[in-house]
């Protein structure tokens, strides 16, 4: 009798002993057959003339599967969306970007009515002047409470106010700007569209209402005066408002009081006060807010004591303790008051000077 694994009729003649198949481990599945490079011709094909017994099959096309192609498309779509959202501000509008407006500036020299008061130290002068209660430095430029507008968020309003304050600090309080040795701290905050006007003002100053460095910065004639006290007194306010869906404006109105002495004067030389009232209008589009820069569009400056006979476009040429002006303006102007001067040269009101 045969074994339990043998066929009922016994092992076929010529078959493997014990029924073991030496090719049992080889599996010719459908994918293996399709992948074969040679294919036997069919009987019908072999009956035709010159038909080879076998023929070479064309190589399989191994392109991307449908699932892989879909995945690639999805990745490309996601990548494109990320780029689009990155260059488009979340608060952006379809409004065309407005061209940058050039700065319009007015510098009003204020001439003293008599000799410029002086004292041996700055503290005495400040204590007897309208600036007695002013804060020192940037503390005198506080940021107001920021509120969102119809088209700008709280954070954007804060950015506009902060940038305006930074410009005031850099252009009015930095010692290197005041002594005319540097302009870059303030320049770095300007919109690129105003840099040509700024550079032309510094390189070729002129009193044309467009190209006076003193419309951009507070800077003294370094051959005449220098700071006698680094504690500059400041008082003023900032306000922000939306002018259109694409623009924020910040208005700054500040009075700066400097203690000055003659350049290179020995210790104990008389000190005098110099007052500058700056009314500035800053404009911000969405790119300015994103890049922490601004457009300075209006600059109205009253400064004294100065002589109306001297050009104040390039530098401010302060009259110091004991000096008098050769000429004055048509009316007294107090830079501490809230009304605006209308003359191109004014007389410094006696109430604006220290009582010593």
Coordinates of C-alpha atoms in Angstrom, one line a residue:
X1 CA 0.0 0.0 0.0
X2 CA 1.1 3.5 -0.6
X3 CA 1.8 6.0 2.1
X4 CA -0.8 8.4 3.4
X5 CA 0.4 11.1 1.0
X6 CA 0.6 8.9 -2.1
X7 CA -2.1 8.9 -4.8
X8 CA -4.5 5.9 -4.7
X9 CA -3.0 4.5 -7.9
X10 CA 0.5 4.9 -6.6
X11 CA 3.3 7.2 -7.6
X12 CA 3.2 8.1 -11.3
X13 CA 6.0 6.6 -13.4
X14 CA 8.9 9.0 -13.7
X15 CA 7.6 11.1 -10.9
X16 CA 9.6 12.1 -7.8
X17 CA 10.1 9.4 -5.2
X18 CA 7.9 9.8 -2.2
X19 CA 5.8 12.5 -3.9
X20 CA 8.3 15.2 -3.2
X21 CA 8.2 18.1 -5.7
X22 CA 11.7 19.6 -6.1
X23 CA 10.1 22.7 -7.6
X24 CA 7.6 23.2 -4.8
X25 CA 9.4 26.3 -3.6
X26 CA 9.1 28.1 -7.0
X27 CA 5.8 30.0 -7.3
X28 CA 4.9 31.3 -10.8
X29 CA 2.3 33.9 -9.8
X30 CA 0.6 36.3 -12.2
X31 CA 3.0 39.2 -11.4
X32 CA 6.0 36.9 -12.1
X33 CA 4.6 35.9 -15.4
X34 CA 3.8 39.5 -16.4
X35 CA 7.3 40.6 -15.5
X36 CA 9.0 38.0 -17.8
X37 CA 11.0 39.6 -20.5
X38 CA 10.4 36.7 -23.0
X39 CA 7.0 35.5 -24.0
X40 CA 6.2 32.3 -26.0
X41 CA 4.2 33.0 -29.2
X42 CA 0.8 31.4 -29.4
X43 CA 0.1 28.4 -31.7
X44 CA -1.7 30.7 -34.1
X45 CA 1.3 33.1 -34.2
X46 CA 3.8 30.2 -34.8
X47 CA 1.7 29.0 -37.8
X48 CA 2.4 32.3 -39.6
X49 CA 5.6 32.7 -41.6
X50 CA 8.8 33.8 -40.0
X51 CA 7.2 34.0 -36.6
X52 CA 9.8 33.4 -33.9
X53 CA 9.0 30.9 -31.2
X54 CA 9.4 33.5 -28.5
X55 CA 9.4 37.3 -28.6
X56 CA 10.8 40.0 -26.2
X57 CA 8.1 41.8 -24.3
X58 CA 8.2 45.6 -24.0
X59 CA 9.5 46.7 -20.6
X60 CA 6.9 47.4 -17.9
X61 CA 6.1 51.1 -17.4
X62 CA 7.1 52.0 -13.9
X63 CA 5.7 55.5 -13.6
X64 CA 4.1 56.9 -10.5
X65 CA 1.1 55.1 -9.3
X66 CA -2.2 57.0 -9.1
X67 CA -2.0 57.3 -5.3
X68 CA 1.6 58.6 -5.5
X69 CA 0.5 61.1 -8.2
X70 CA -2.3 62.4 -6.1
X71 CA 0.0 62.7 -3.1
X72 CA 2.5 64.8 -5.1
X73 CA -0.3 67.1 -6.3
X74 CA -1.6 67.6 -2.8
X75 CA 1.9 68.5 -1.5
X76 CA 2.3 71.0 -4.4
X77 CA -1.0 72.6 -3.6
X78 CA -0.2 72.9 0.1
X79 CA 3.2 74.4 -0.6
X80 CA 1.7 76.9 -3.0
X81 CA -0.9 77.9 -0.5
X82 CA 1.8 78.4 2.2
X83 CA 3.8 80.7 -0.1
X84 CA 0.7 82.7 -1.0
X85 CA -0.4 83.1 2.7
X86 CA 3.2 84.1 3.6
X87 CA 3.4 87.0 1.2
X88 CA -0.2 88.1 1.8
X89 CA -0.8 89.9 5.1
X90 CA -3.7 88.4 7.0
X91 CA -5.3 91.9 7.2
X92 CA -4.5 92.7 3.6
X93 CA -6.8 94.3 1.1
X94 CA -7.0 94.4 -2.6
X95 CA -6.3 98.1 -2.6
X96 CA -3.4 99.2 -4.7
X97 CA -0.4 100.4 -2.7
X98 CA -0.3 104.2 -2.6
X99 CA 2.9 106.0 -3.6
X100 CA 5.0 107.4 -0.8
X101 CA 4.3 111.0 -0.2
X102 CA 7.3 113.3 0.2
X103 CA 7.9 115.1 3.5
X104 CA 6.5 118.6 3.8
X105 CA 8.4 120.6 6.4
X106 CA 8.4 124.0 8.1
X107 CA 11.1 125.2 10.4
X108 CA 10.3 128.4 12.4
X109 CA 13.2 130.1 14.2
X110 CA 12.2 131.9 17.4
X111 CA 14.3 134.9 18.2
X112 CA 14.8 136.1 21.8
X113 CA 13.7 139.6 22.8
X114 CA 16.8 140.2 24.9
X115 CA 19.8 138.4 26.2
X116 CA 19.5 134.6 26.5
X117 CA 19.3 133.7 30.2
X118 CA 22.1 131.5 31.6
X119 CA 23.2 129.8 34.8
X120 CA 26.1 127.8 36.1
X121 CA 24.2 124.5 36.0
X122 CA 21.4 123.0 34.0
X123 CA 19.3 121.9 37.0
X124 CA 18.9 125.6 38.1
X125 CA 17.6 126.5 34.6
X126 CA 15.2 123.6 34.3
X127 CA 13.8 124.3 37.8
X128 CA 12.9 127.9 36.8
X129 CA 11.5 127.1 33.4
X130 CA 8.2 125.7 32.0
X131 CA 10.0 122.4 31.6
X132 CA 10.4 121.9 35.4
X133 CA 7.8 119.1 35.5
X134 CA 8.8 117.5 32.2
X135 CA 10.0 113.9 32.1
X136 CA 13.5 113.0 31.1
X137 CA 14.3 111.5 27.7
X138 CA 12.0 108.8 26.3
X139 CA 9.9 108.8 29.5
X140 CA 8.4 112.0 28.1
X141 CA 7.0 110.2 25.1
X142 CA 4.5 107.7 26.6
X143 CA 2.5 105.4 24.5
X144 CA -1.3 105.9 24.7
X145 CA -3.7 103.0 25.1
X146 CA -4.0 101.3 21.7
X147 CA -7.3 100.3 20.3
X148 CA -8.1 98.5 17.1
X149 CA -9.7 100.4 14.2
X150 CA -12.0 99.1 11.5
X151 CA -9.2 97.6 9.4
X152 CA -6.2 97.4 11.8
X153 CA -5.7 95.2 14.9
X154 CA -4.6 96.3 18.3
X155 CA -1.1 95.0 17.6
X156 CA -0.8 96.9 14.4
X157 CA -1.8 100.2 16.1
X158 CA 0.7 99.5 18.9
X159 CA 3.4 98.9 16.2
X160 CA 2.6 102.2 14.6
X161 CA 2.8 104.1 17.9
X162 CA 6.0 102.3 18.9
X163 CA 7.7 103.1 15.5
X164 CA 6.7 106.8 15.8
X165 CA 8.1 106.9 19.3
X166 CA 11.3 105.2 18.1
X167 CA 11.7 107.8 15.4
X168 CA 11.2 110.6 17.9
X169 CA 13.8 109.2 20.2
X170 CA 16.4 108.5 17.5
X171 CA 15.9 111.9 15.8
X172 CA 15.6 114.1 18.9
X173 CA 17.5 112.4 21.8
X174 CA 20.4 110.5 20.4
X175 CA 23.6 112.4 21.2
X176 CA 25.3 111.4 17.9
X177 CA 22.3 112.8 16.0
X178 CA 22.2 116.0 18.0
X179 CA 25.9 116.7 17.4
X180 CA 25.5 116.1 13.7
X181 CA 27.9 113.2 13.6
X182 CA 25.2 110.6 12.6
X183 CA 21.9 110.4 10.7
X184 CA 21.6 106.7 10.3
X185 CA 19.6 105.9 13.5
X186 CA 16.6 107.9 12.2
X187 CA 17.1 107.1 8.5
X188 CA 16.9 103.3 9.3
X189 CA 13.2 103.8 10.3
X190 CA 12.1 105.5 7.1
X191 CA 10.1 103.9 4.3
X192 CA 12.5 103.2 1.3
X193 CA 10.3 105.5 -0.8
X194 CA 11.6 108.5 1.3
X195 CA 15.3 107.7 1.5
X196 CA 16.2 109.6 -1.7
X197 CA 14.6 112.8 -0.3
X198 CA 16.2 112.2 3.1
X199 CA 19.7 111.7 1.5
X200 CA 19.3 114.8 -0.7
X201 CA 18.3 116.8 2.3
X202 CA 21.5 115.8 4.2
X203 CA 23.8 116.0 1.2
X204 CA 22.4 119.2 -0.3
X205 CA 20.3 121.0 2.3
X206 CA 18.1 123.9 1.2
X207 CA 15.2 125.8 2.8
X208 CA 12.7 124.9 0.2
X209 CA 10.2 123.1 2.5
X210 CA 11.4 119.7 1.2
X211 CA 15.1 119.4 1.8
X212 CA 16.0 120.8 5.3
X213 CA 17.8 118.2 7.5
X214 CA 16.2 120.1 10.5
X215 CA 12.8 119.0 9.2
X216 CA 13.9 115.4 9.7
X217 CA 16.2 115.7 12.7
X218 CA 17.2 117.9 15.6
X219 CA 20.8 118.7 15.2
X220 CA 22.9 121.6 16.4
X221 CA 25.8 123.4 14.8
X222 CA 28.7 121.3 16.3
X223 CA 31.0 124.4 16.1
X224 CA 28.7 126.4 18.3
X225 CA 27.0 124.4 20.9
X226 CA 27.0 121.0 22.7
X227 CA 24.9 119.3 25.4
X228 CA 25.7 120.5 28.9
X229 CA 23.3 117.9 30.4
X230 CA 22.3 114.5 28.8
X231 CA 19.0 114.7 30.7
X232 CA 16.8 116.2 27.9
X233 CA 13.4 117.3 29.2
X234 CA 10.4 116.1 27.1
X235 CA 6.6 116.4 27.1
X236 CA 4.0 115.6 24.5
X237 CA 1.6 113.0 23.2
X238 CA 0.9 110.5 20.4
X239 CA -2.4 109.8 18.7
X240 CA -3.3 107.1 16.2
X241 CA -6.1 107.1 13.7
X242 CA -7.1 105.2 10.6
X243 CA -7.4 107.4 7.5
X244 CA -8.5 104.8 5.0
X245 CA -8.6 100.9 5.0
X246 CA -5.0 100.8 4.0
X247 CA -3.4 103.5 6.1
X248 CA -2.8 104.4 9.7
X249 CA -1.6 107.9 10.8
X250 CA 0.1 108.8 14.0
X251 CA 0.3 112.5 15.1
X252 CA 3.1 113.5 17.5
X253 CA 3.2 116.8 19.3
X254 CA 6.2 117.1 21.6
X255 CA 8.4 119.8 23.2
X256 CA 12.1 119.1 23.8
X257 CA 14.2 121.3 26.1
X258 CA 18.0 121.0 25.9
X259 CA 20.7 122.4 28.2
X260 CA 23.5 123.8 26.0
X261 CA 26.9 125.4 26.4
X262 CA 29.5 126.6 24.0
X263 CA 31.4 123.9 22.2
X264 CA 34.6 123.1 24.0
X265 CA 33.8 125.5 26.9
X266 CA 35.7 124.9 30.2
X267 CA 34.0 123.7 33.3
X268 CA 31.8 126.4 34.9
X269 CA 30.8 128.0 31.7
X270 CA 27.3 129.4 31.5
X271 CA 24.6 127.0 30.5
X272 CA 21.4 128.0 28.6
X273 CA 18.2 126.3 27.5
X274 CA 17.1 125.6 24.0
X275 CA 13.5 124.6 23.2
X276 CA 12.2 122.7 20.2
X277 CA 8.5 122.1 19.5
X278 CA 8.0 119.3 17.0
X279 CA 4.6 118.5 15.4
X280 CA 5.1 115.4 13.2
X281 CA 2.7 113.3 11.2
X282 CA 3.6 109.7 10.5
X283 CA 1.9 107.5 7.9
X284 CA 1.9 103.7 7.8
X285 CA 0.8 101.2 5.2
X286 CA 0.8 97.5 5.9
X287 CA 4.3 96.9 4.6
X288 CA 5.6 99.7 6.9
X289 CA 3.9 98.0 9.9
X290 CA 5.4 94.7 9.0
X291 CA 8.9 96.1 8.5
X292 CA 8.8 98.5 11.5
X293 CA 9.3 101.6 9.3
X294 CA 7.3 104.8 8.7
X295 CA 6.6 107.6 6.3
X296 CA 7.2 111.0 7.8
X297 CA 4.8 113.2 5.8
X298 CA 4.5 116.5 7.8
X299 CA 7.1 118.2 10.0
X300 CA 6.4 121.5 11.7
X301 CA 9.2 122.8 14.0
X302 CA 9.5 125.8 16.2
X303 CA 13.0 126.3 17.8
X304 CA 14.7 128.9 19.8
X305 CA 16.5 131.0 20.8
X306 CA 17.7 131.4 17.3
X307 CA 18.6 134.4 15.1
X308 CA 16.2 134.8 12.2
X309 CA 19.2 136.1 10.2
X310 CA 20.8 132.6 10.2
X311 CA 19.7 129.7 8.0
X312 CA 18.2 126.9 10.1
X313 CA 17.8 124.4 7.3
X314 CA 21.0 122.5 7.7
X315 CA 21.7 122.9 11.4
X316 CA 20.2 124.8 14.3
X317 CA 22.5 127.6 15.4
X318 CA 21.5 128.2 19.0
X319 CA 22.0 131.6 20.7
X320 CA 23.7 130.8 24.0
X321 CA 23.8 132.4 27.5
X322 CA 24.3 136.2 27.2
X323 CA 23.9 136.4 23.5
X324 CA 21.2 138.5 21.6
X325 CA 19.6 138.2 18.2
X326 CA 20.1 140.8 15.5
X327 CA 16.6 140.5 14.2
X328 CA 13.3 139.1 15.3
X329 CA 10.0 138.1 13.9
X330 CA 6.6 139.9 13.7
X331 CA 5.0 138.4 16.8
X332 CA 5.9 136.6 20.0
X333 CA 5.6 132.8 19.8
X334 CA 5.6 130.5 22.8
X335 CA 6.6 126.9 21.9
X336 CA 5.1 125.7 25.2
X337 CA 1.6 126.9 24.2
X338 CA -0.8 124.7 22.1
X339 CA -1.5 127.3 19.4
X340 CA 0.4 127.2 16.1
X341 CA 2.8 129.8 14.9
X342 CA 2.1 131.2 11.4
X343 CA 5.2 133.4 10.8
X344 CA 8.3 132.1 9.1
X345 CA 10.3 133.7 11.9
X346 CA 8.9 134.4 15.4
X347 CA 9.9 136.1 18.6
X348 CA 10.5 133.8 21.5
X349 CA 8.0 134.7 24.2
X350 CA 9.5 135.8 27.5
X351 CA 7.3 133.2 29.2
X352 CA 9.1 130.4 27.4
X353 CA 12.5 131.3 28.9
X354 CA 13.8 130.4 32.4
X355 CA 13.4 133.0 35.2
X356 CA 16.9 133.2 36.7

